[in-house]
Amino acid sequence: MKNTLLNRVAASTRKVTESITRLIKNSRLADKLPERLLRGNTPAYVAAGTCAVALSAAAFFATMDYELYIDGKAIGAVDKKSEVYQAIENIKKSVPKELGSDIKIGQKIELKGVHVADSKLLSASNLEKKIKSGIDLQVDAYGIKAQGKLVVALKSEAEAKKVLELLKQPYTKKQDNASSIKTDFLQKVEIEKLQADIGLVKTPQRAVEYIKTGGHELHTYTVQAGDTTWSISEKFKIGVSQIQDANPGTNIENLQIGQTISLSLPKPFISVKTTQDIAYEERIPFNVVYEDTSAMYKGDKKVKAEGEEGLKKVQAKQIMVDGVIASTTVINEDIVKAPKDNIIVQGIKERPKTLAFGAFITPTRGRFTSPFGRRWGRMHTGIDLAAPIGTPIVAADGGKVTFAGWKNGYGKIIIVNHENGYQTYYGHCSSFSVKAGDRVYRGQNIGSVGNTGRSTGPHLHFEVRKGGSPVNPKKYI
Ligand SMILES: [Zn+2]
């Protein structure tokens, strides 16, 4: 009984050993063929022996499966290793021919023996999808680096050089006023042979576009009065959805004035810098010089000499970045024509108080009762200011009293000549405190309000005459 049992165990162990040997053989055979497909990594063969410890029945070995790992991360299980090799072959075949046939995988791919239920095995199409999203296909390429950072890659060095030429091309023609132009890059730009992800490998034209517009830089924008999300999108040539993306959690449909938002604006990865030696003519503004004279009163001015602009020839170094002037440094200036000063003489002599300022003040405190102009079928040549008899009347500006007496209609009237083309009339007075020939200053008491002449009540009739003709005093006081 005991023997029989031992024999059975021995027989079973023999079977297990046979199965392991077969599996190792099969496995090695299977591994050898597609090994070249895998790059630089040690395919992980799981020693079948270690499995055997945990296994008790030979039948189980026949259903050995494989777990696929990409850079140490489990992706799923397959029935046969060849399924994985086939999927990788398919993925490689889908790479456009122009990128060449020497395609490598950037990740470490491993297969480890496992046992899973058939229902858990990946289908061929699912397997391909999962591998495709987990790996980077790489090709030999020439990368363009800016400040040490890889921007794009080209299939050949010639193409990479062409891209740099195409970037510079629009900025190689010197301005009409430039004697020389130097075109280079703002950043440190290098071409380097490398292994590049196929997504980075572009045609020269696409590479140029990408370098010019592919980068982004975050800017802060303060919402102005009248801004809408739409107008901001138009102004900066970016989509409304891009504005939303740059401002998560902000209701961009309801912007407030003064609110700050982020804008992700295109920025070239590589900028072209041009340095030009330019020459141009520039106007020189004239100075304004004041000269004092005691021959004129304070506040009076006269142009003695008109100013004239000068002209100079300027040589400068102009730096532009992507066609926009960044700086202009003047190197030399030759004056072709010197500017001429604008000379203005100004009076310093103390101005007598009795000289006109050229502006009138209201001659009495009173109620405005009648305007200048046509009234009751006849012309009213001044304005009327009603005030009690005896209310002081003052000179509206400095000048000389030319008349203080009786005139038909006006009654007692004072006339002041301001000696600047203007005269003022003060009618219906009750009394005078000046006489013809007196000089008066602005605000000086010259008489008092009355009801003399053609008057229906105590008031001042005030007239302003320009060149002898009455004008509307309201325009002057
Ligand atoms: Zn009047």
PDB file of N, CA and C in Angstrom, residues 284 311-313 333-339:
ATOM      1  N   ILE A 284      16.208 117.769 -35.098  1.00  0.00           N
ATOM      2  CA  ILE A 284      16.620 118.197 -33.751  1.00  0.00           C
ATOM      3  C   ILE A 284      15.653 119.315 -33.338  1.00  0.00           C
ATOM      4  N   LEU A 311      18.882 119.326 -38.028  1.00  0.00           N
ATOM      5  CA  LEU A 311      18.870 118.000 -38.634  1.00  0.00           C
ATOM      6  C   LEU A 311      20.190 117.298 -38.339  1.00  0.00           C
ATOM      7  N   LYS A 312      20.097 115.995 -38.020  1.00  0.00           N
ATOM      8  CA  LYS A 312      21.345 115.257 -37.795  1.00  0.00           C
ATOM      9  C   LYS A 312      21.292 113.906 -38.511  1.00  0.00           C
ATOM     10  N   LYS A 313      22.479 113.405 -38.856  1.00  0.00           N
ATOM     11  CA  LYS A 313      22.596 112.071 -39.438  1.00  0.00           C
ATOM     12  C   LYS A 313      23.032 111.137 -38.312  1.00  0.00           C
ATOM     13  N   GLU A 333      26.592 110.502 -34.203  1.00  0.00           N
ATOM     14  CA  GLU A 333      25.656 111.512 -34.695  1.00  0.00           C
ATOM     15  C   GLU A 333      26.437 112.634 -35.366  1.00  0.00           C
ATOM     16  N   ASP A 334      26.038 113.004 -36.593  1.00  0.00           N
ATOM     17  CA  ASP A 334      26.643 114.151 -37.279  1.00  0.00           C
ATOM     18  C   ASP A 334      25.561 115.198 -37.471  1.00  0.00           C
ATOM     19  N   ILE A 335      25.831 116.393 -36.936  1.00  0.00           N
ATOM     20  CA  ILE A 335      24.828 117.456 -37.077  1.00  0.00           C
ATOM     21  C   ILE A 335      24.984 118.109 -38.444  1.00  0.00           C
ATOM     22  N   VAL A 336      23.928 118.028 -39.236  1.00  0.00           N
ATOM     23  CA  VAL A 336      23.934 118.609 -40.574  1.00  0.00           C
ATOM     24  C   VAL A 336      23.535 120.070 -40.467  1.00  0.00           C
ATOM     25  N   LYS A 337      22.541 120.314 -39.642  1.00  0.00           N
ATOM     26  CA  LYS A 337      22.067 121.686 -39.461  1.00  0.00           C
ATOM     27  C   LYS A 337      21.702 121.858 -38.000  1.00  0.00           C
ATOM     28  N   ALA A 338      22.293 122.861 -37.377  1.00  0.00           N
ATOM     29  CA  ALA A 338      22.012 123.086 -35.953  1.00  0.00           C
ATOM     30  C   ALA A 338      20.646 123.754 -35.798  1.00  0.00           C
ATOM     31  N   PRO A 339      19.931 123.464 -34.742  1.00  0.00           N
ATOM     32  CA  PRO A 339      18.635 124.128 -34.542  1.00  0.00           C
ATOM     33  C   PRO A 339      18.826 125.586 -34.131  1.00  0.00           C
TER      34      PRO A 339
END
